[in-house]
Short mmCIF file of N, CA and C in Angstrom, two decimals:
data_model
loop_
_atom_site.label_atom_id
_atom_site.label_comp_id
_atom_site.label_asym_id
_atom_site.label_seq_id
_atom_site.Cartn_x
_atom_site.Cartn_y
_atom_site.Cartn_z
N UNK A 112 0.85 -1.19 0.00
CA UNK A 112 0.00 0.00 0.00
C UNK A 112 0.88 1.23 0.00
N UNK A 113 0.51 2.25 -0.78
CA UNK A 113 0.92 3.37 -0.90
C UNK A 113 0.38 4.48 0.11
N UNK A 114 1.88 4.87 0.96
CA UNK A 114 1.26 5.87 2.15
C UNK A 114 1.66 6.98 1.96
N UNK A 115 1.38 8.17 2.23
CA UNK A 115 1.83 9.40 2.30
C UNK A 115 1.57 10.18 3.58
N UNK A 116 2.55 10.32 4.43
CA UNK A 116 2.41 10.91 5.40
C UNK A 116 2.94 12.40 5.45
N UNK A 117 1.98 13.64 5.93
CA UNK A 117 1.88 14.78 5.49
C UNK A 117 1.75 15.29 6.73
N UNK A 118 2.14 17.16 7.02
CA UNK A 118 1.33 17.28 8.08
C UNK A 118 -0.21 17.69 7.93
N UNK A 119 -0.44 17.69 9.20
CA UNK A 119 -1.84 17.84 9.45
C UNK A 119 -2.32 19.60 9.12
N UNK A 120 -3.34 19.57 8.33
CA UNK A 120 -4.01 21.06 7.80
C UNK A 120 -5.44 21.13 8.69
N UNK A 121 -5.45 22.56 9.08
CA UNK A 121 -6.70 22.87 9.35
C UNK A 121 -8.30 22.11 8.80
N UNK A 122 -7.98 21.75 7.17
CA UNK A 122 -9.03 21.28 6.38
C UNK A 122 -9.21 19.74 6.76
N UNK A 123 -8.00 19.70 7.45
CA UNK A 123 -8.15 17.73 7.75
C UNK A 123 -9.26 17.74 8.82
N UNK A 124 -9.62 18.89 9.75
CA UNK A 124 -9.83 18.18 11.26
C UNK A 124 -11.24 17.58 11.15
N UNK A 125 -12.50 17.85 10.06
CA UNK A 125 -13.57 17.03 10.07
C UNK A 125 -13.30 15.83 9.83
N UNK A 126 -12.20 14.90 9.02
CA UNK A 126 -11.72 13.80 8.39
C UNK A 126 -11.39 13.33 9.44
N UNK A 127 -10.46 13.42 10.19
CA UNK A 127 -9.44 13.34 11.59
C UNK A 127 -10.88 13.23 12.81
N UNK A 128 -11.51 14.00 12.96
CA UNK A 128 -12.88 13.94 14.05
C UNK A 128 -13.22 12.24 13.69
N UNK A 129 -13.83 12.51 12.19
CA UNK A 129 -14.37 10.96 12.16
C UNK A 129 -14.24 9.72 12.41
N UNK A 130 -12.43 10.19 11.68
CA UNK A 130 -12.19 8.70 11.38
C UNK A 130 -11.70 8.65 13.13
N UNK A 131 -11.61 8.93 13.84
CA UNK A 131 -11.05 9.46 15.30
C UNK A 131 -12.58 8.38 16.31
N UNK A 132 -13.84 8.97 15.84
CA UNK A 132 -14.84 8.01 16.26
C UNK A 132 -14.91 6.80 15.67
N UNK A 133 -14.62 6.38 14.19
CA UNK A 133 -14.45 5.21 13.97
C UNK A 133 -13.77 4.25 14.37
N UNK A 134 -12.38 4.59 14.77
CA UNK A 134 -11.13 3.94 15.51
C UNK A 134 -11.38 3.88 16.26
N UNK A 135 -11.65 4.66 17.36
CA UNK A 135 -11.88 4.46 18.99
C UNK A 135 -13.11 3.86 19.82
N UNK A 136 -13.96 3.42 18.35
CA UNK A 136 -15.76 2.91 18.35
C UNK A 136 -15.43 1.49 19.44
N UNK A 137 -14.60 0.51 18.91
CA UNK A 137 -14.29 -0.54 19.62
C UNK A 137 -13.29 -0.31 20.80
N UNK A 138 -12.66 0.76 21.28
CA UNK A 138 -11.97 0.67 22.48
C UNK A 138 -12.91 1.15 23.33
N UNK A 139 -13.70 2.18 22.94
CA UNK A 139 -14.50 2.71 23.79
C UNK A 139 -15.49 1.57 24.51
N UNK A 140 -16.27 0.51 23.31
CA UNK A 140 -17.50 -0.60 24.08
C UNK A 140 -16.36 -0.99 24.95
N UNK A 141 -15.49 -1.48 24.53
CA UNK A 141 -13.78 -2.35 25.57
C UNK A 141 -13.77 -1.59 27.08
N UNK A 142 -14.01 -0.29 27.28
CA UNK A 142 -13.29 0.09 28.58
C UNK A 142 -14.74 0.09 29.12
N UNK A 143 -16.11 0.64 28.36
CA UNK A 143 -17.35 0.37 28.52
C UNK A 143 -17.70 -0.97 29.17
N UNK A 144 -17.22 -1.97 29.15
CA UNK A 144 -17.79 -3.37 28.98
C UNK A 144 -17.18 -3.51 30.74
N UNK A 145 -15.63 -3.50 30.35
CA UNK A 145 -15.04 -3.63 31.69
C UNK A 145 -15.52 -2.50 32.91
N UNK A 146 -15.10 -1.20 32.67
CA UNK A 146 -15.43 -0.47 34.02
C UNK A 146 -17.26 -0.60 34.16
N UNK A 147 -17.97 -1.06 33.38
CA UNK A 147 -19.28 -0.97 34.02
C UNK A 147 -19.85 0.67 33.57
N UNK A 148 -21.08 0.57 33.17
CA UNK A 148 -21.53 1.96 32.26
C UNK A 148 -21.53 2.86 33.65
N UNK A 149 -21.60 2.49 35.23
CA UNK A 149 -21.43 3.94 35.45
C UNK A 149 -20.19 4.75 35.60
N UNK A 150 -19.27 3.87 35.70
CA UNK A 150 -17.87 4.88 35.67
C UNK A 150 -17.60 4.64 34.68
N UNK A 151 -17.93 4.17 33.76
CA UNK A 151 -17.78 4.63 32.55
C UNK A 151 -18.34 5.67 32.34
N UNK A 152 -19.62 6.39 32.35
CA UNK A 152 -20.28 7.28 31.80
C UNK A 152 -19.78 8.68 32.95
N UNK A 153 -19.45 8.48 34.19
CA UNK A 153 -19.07 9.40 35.08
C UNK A 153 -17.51 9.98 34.47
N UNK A 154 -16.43 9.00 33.88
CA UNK A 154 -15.25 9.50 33.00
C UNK A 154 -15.35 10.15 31.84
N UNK A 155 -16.89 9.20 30.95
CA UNK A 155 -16.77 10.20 29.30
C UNK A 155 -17.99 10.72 29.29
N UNK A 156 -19.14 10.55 30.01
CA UNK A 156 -20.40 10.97 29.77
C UNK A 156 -21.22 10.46 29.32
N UNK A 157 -22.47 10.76 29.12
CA UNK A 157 -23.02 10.04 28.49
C UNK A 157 -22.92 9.52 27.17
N UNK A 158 -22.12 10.48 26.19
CA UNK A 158 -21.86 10.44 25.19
C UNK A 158 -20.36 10.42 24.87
N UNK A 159 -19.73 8.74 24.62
CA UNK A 159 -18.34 9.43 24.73
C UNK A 159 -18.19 9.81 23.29
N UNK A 160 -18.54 9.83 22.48
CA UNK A 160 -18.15 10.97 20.79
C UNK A 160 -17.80 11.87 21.08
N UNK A 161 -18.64 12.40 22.55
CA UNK A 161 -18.56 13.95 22.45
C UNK A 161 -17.04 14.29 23.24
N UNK A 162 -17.18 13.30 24.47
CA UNK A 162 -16.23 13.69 24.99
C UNK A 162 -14.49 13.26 23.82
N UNK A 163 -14.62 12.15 23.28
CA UNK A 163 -13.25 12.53 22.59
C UNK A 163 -13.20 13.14 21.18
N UNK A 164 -14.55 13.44 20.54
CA UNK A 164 -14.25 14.22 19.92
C UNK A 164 -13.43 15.99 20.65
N UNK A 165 -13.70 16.30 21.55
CA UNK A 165 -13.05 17.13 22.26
C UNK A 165 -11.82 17.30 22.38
N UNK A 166 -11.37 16.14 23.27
CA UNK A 166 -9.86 15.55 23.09
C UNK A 166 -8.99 15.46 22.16
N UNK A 167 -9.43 15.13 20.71
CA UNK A 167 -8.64 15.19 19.56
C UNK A 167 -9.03 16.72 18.84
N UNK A 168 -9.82 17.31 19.28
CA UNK A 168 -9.70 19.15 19.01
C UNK A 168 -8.77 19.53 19.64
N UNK A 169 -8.80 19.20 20.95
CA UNK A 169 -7.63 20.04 22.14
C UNK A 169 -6.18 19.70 21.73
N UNK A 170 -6.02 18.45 21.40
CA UNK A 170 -4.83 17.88 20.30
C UNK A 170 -4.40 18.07 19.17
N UNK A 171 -5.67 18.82 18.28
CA UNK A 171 -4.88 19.21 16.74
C UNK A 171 -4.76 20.89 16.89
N UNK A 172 -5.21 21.17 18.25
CA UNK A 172 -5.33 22.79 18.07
C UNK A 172 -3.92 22.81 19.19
N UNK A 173 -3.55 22.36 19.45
CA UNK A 173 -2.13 22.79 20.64
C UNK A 173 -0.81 23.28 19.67
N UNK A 174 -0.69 24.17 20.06
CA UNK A 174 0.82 24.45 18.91
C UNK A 174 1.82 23.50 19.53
N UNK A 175 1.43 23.29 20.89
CA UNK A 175 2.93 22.44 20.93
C UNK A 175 3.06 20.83 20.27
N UNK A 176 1.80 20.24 20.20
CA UNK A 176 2.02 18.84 19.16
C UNK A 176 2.60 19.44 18.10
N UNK A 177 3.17 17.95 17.71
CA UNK A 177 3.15 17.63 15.49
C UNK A 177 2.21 16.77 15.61
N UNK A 178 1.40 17.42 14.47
CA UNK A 178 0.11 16.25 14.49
C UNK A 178 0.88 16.22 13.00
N UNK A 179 0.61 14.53 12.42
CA UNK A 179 1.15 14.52 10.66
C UNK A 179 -0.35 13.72 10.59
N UNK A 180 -0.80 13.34 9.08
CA UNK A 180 -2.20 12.57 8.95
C UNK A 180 -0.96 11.47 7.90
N UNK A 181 -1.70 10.30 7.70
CA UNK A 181 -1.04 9.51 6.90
C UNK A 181 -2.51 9.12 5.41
N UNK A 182 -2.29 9.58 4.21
CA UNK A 182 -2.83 9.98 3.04
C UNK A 182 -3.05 8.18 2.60
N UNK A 183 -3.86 7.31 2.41
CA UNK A 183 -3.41 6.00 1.58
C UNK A 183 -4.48 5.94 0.34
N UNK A 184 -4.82 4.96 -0.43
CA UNK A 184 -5.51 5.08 -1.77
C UNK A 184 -6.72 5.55 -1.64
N UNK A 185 -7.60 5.30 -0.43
CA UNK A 185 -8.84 6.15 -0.22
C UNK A 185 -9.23 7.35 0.70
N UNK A 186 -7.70 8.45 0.40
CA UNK A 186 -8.24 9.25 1.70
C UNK A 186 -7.35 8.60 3.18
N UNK A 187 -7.63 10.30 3.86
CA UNK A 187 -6.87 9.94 4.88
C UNK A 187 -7.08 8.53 6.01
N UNK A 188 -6.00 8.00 5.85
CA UNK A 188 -6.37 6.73 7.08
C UNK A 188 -5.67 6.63 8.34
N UNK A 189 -5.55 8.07 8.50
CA UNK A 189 -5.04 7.74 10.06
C UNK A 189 -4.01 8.91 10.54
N UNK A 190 -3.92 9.42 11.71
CA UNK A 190 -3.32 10.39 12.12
C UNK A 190 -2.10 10.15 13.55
N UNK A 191 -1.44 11.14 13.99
CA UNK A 191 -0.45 10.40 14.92
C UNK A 191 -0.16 12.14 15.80
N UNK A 192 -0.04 12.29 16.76
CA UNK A 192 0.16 13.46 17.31
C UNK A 192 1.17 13.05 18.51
N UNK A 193 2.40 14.01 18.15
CA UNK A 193 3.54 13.28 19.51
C UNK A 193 3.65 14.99 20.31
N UNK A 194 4.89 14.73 20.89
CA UNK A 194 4.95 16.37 21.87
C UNK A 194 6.20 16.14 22.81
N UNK A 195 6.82 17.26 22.98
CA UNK A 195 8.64 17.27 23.73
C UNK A 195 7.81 17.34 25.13
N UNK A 196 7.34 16.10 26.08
CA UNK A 196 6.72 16.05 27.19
C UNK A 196 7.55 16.75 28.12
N UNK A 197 9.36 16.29 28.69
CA UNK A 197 9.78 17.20 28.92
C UNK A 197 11.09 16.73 28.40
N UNK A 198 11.59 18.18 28.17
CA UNK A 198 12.47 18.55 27.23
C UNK A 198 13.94 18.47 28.11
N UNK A 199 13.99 18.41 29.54
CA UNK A 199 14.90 18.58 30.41
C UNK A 199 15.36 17.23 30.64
N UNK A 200 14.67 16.17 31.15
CA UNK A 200 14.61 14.94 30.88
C UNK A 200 14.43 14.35 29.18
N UNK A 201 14.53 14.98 28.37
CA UNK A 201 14.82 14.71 27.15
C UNK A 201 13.55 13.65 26.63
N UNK A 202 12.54 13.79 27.29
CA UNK A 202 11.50 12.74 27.00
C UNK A 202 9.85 13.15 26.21
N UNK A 203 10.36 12.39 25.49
CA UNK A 203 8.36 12.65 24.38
C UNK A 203 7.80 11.63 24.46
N UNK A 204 6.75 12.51 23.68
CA UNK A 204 5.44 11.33 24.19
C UNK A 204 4.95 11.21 22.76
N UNK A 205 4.39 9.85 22.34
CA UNK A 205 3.50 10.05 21.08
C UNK A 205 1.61 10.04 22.08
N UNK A 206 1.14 10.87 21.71
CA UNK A 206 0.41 11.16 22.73
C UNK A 206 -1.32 10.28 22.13
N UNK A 207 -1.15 10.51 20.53
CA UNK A 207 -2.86 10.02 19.92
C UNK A 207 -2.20 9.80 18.55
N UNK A 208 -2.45 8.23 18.82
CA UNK A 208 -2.70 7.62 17.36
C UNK A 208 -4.26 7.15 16.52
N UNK A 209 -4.45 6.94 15.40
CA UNK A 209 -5.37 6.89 14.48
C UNK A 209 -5.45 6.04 13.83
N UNK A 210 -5.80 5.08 13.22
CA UNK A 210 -5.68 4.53 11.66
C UNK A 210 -7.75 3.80 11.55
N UNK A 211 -7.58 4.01 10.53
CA UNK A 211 -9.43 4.09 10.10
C UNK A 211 -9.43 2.45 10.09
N UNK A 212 -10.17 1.96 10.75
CA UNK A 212 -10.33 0.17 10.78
C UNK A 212 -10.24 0.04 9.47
N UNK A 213 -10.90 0.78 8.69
CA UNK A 213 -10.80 0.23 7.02
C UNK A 213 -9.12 -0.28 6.79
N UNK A 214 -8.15 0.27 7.16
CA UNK A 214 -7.35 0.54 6.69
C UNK A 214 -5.88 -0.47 7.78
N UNK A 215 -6.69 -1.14 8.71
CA UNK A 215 -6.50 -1.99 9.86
C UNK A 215 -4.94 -2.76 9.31
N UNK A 216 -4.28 -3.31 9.86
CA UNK A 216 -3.11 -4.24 8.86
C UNK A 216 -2.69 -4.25 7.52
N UNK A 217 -2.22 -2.70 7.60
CA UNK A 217 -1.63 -2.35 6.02
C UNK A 217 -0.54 -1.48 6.59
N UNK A 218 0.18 -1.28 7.77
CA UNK A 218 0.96 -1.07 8.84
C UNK A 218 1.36 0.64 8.21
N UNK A 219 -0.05 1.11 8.47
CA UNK A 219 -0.03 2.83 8.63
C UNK A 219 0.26 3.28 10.26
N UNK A 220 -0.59 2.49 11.16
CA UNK A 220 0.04 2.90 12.40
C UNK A 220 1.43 2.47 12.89
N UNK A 221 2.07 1.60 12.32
CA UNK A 221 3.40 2.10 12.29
C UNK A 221 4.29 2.73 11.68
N UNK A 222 3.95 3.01 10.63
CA UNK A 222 4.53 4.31 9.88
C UNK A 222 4.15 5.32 10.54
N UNK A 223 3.42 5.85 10.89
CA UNK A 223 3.11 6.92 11.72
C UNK A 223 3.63 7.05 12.98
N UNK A 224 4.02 6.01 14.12
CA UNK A 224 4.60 5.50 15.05
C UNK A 224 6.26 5.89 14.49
N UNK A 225 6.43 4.98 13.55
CA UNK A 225 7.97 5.24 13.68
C UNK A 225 7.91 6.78 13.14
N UNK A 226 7.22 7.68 12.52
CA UNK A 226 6.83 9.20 11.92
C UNK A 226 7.47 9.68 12.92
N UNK A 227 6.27 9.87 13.96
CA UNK A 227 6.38 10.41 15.21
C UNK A 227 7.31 10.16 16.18
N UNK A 228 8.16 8.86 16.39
CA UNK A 228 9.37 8.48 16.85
C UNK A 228 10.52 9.39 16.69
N UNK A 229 10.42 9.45 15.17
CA UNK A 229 11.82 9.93 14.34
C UNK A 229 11.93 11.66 14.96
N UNK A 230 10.24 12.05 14.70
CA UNK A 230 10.64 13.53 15.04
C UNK A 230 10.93 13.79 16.53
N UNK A 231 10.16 13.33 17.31
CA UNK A 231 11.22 13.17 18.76
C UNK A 231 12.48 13.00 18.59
N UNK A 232 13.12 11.98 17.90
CA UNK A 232 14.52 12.11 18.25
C UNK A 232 15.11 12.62 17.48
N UNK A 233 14.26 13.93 16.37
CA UNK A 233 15.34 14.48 15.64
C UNK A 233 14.77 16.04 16.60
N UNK A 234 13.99 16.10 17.71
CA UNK A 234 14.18 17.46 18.31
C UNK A 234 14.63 17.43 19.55
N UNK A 235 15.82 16.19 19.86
CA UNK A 235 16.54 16.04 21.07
C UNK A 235 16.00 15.33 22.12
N UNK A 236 14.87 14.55 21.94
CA UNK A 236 14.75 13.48 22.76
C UNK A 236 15.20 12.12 22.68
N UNK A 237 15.64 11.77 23.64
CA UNK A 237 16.34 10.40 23.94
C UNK A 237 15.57 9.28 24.48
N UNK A 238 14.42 9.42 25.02
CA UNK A 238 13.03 8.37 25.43
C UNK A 238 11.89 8.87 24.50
N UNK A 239 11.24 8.13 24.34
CA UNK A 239 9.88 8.64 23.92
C UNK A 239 8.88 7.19 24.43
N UNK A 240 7.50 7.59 24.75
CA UNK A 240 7.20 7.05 25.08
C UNK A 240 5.23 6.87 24.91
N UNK A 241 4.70 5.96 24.61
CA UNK A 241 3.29 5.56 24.34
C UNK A 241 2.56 5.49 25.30
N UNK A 242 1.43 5.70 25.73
CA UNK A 242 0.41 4.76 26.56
C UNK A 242 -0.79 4.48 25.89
N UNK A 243 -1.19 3.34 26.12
CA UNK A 243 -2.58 2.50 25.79
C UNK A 243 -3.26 1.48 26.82
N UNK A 244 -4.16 1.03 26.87
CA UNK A 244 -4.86 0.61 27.65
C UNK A 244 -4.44 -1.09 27.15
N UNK A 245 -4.84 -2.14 28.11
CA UNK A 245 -4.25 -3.57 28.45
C UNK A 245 -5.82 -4.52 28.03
N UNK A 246 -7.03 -3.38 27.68
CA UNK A 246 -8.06 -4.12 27.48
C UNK A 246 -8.33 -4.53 25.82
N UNK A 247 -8.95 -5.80 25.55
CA UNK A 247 -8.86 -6.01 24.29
C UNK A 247 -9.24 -5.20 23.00
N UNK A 248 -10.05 -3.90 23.40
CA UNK A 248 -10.07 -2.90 22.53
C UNK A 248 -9.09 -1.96 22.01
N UNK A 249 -8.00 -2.47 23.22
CA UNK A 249 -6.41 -1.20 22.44
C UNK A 249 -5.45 -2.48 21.96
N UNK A 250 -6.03 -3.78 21.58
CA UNK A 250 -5.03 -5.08 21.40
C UNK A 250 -4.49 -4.06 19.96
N UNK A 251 -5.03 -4.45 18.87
CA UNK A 251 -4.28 -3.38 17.64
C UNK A 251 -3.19 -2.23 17.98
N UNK A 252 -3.73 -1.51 18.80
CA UNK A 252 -2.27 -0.08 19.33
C UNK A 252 -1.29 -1.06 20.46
N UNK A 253 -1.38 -1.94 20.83
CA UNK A 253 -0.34 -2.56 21.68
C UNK A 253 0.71 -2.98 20.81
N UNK A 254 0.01 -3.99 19.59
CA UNK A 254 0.78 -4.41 18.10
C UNK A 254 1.66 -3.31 17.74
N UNK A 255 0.92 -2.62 17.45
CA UNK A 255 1.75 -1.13 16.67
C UNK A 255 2.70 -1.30 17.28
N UNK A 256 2.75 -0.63 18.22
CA UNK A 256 3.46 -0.11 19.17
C UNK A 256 5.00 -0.89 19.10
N UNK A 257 4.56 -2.49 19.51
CA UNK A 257 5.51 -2.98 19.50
C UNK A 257 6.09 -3.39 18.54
N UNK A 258 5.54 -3.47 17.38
CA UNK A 258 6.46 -3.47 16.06
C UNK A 258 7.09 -2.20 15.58
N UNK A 259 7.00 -1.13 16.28
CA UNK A 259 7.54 0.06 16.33
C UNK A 259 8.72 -0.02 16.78
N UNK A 260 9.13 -0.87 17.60
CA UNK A 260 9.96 -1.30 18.71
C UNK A 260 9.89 -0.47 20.36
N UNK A 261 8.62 0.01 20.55
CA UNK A 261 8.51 0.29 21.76
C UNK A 261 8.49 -1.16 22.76
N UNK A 262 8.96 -0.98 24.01
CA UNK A 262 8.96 -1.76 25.83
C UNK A 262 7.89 -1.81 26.58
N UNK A 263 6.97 -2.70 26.15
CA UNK A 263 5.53 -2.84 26.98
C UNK A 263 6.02 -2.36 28.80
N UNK A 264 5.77 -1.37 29.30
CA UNK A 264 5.64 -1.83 31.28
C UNK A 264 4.76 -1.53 31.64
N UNK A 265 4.26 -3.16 32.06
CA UNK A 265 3.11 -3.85 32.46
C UNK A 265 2.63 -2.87 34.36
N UNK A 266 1.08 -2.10 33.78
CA UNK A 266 1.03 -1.34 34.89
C UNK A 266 -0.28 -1.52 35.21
N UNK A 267 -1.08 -1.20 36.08
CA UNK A 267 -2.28 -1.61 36.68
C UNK A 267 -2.70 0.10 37.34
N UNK A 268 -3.92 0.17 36.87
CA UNK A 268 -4.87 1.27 37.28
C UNK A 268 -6.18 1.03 37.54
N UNK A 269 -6.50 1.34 38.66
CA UNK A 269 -7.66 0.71 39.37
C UNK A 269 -8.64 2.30 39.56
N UNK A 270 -10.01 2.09 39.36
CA UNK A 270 -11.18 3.15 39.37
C UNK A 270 -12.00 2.90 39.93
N UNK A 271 -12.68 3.52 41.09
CA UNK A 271 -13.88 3.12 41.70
C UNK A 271 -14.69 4.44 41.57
N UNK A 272 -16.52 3.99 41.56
CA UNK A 272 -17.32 4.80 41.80
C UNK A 272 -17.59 5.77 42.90
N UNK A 273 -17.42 7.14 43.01
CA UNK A 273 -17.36 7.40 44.57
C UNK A 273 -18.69 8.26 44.47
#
């Protein structure tokens, strides 16, 4: 497959919104299923579209990300947003990855992964670093990840209703 990875334009962010609910459609039932709809709905609301459509606004509008989109034969399939987390400790973050299920195992999220890798360590970071969730809805971004050559550490976060 033919990829083109570009940066991200103002004109992308309805494309980027969508395909943003399409991708995250199955992690979301995933953390849904496990935490139980009320802390689930007490973290995203009733509506989580709304709430991460939000999240990936607050992310393509920050001057301090690089957001890049990755271009393949039908339109954009997928986006990647990293950031110099801190710059003193020499450490980034790839903070929100993308790729449109259509477009699932044609290894755009690691092109975009290693994208976003490269520009961390070409603006002086020496770590960079991912997080994703351990439930079977982020199994695909765990893959990435590690064919990226990122270090799974195995961590546990616990939520109760108060």
């Amino acid at each position: 497959m033919d990829i083109h990875v570009r940066p991200y334009r103002s004109a992308d962010e309805d494309k980027v919104l969508a395909l943003s609910i399409r991708t995250w459609s199955s992690v979301f039932a995933s953390m849904k299923q496990l935490l139980g709809r009320d802390i689930f709905v007490r973290l995203h609301g009733e509506d989580w579209q709304t709430y991460q459509e939000k999240s990936v606004r607050e992310v393509l509008a920050d001057p301090a990300m690089q957001v890049v989109v990755a271009d393949g034969e039908r339109g954009l399939a997928g986006f990647v947003a990293a950031t110099l987390l801190d710059p003193d400790r020499r450490l980034g973050e790839v903070t929100m990855l993308a790729v449109d299920p259509d477009a699932h195992e044609q290894g755009i999220g690691t092109v975009l992964t290693q994208h976003a890798t490269a520009w961390l360590r070409d603006n002086g970071m020496r770590v960079a670093m991912i997080g994703t969730g351990g439930d079977p809805g982020h199994a695909p971004a765990r893959r990435t990840y590690e064919k990226a050559g990122y270090t799974l550490i195995p961590m546990a976060r616990y939520f109760k209703a108060l």
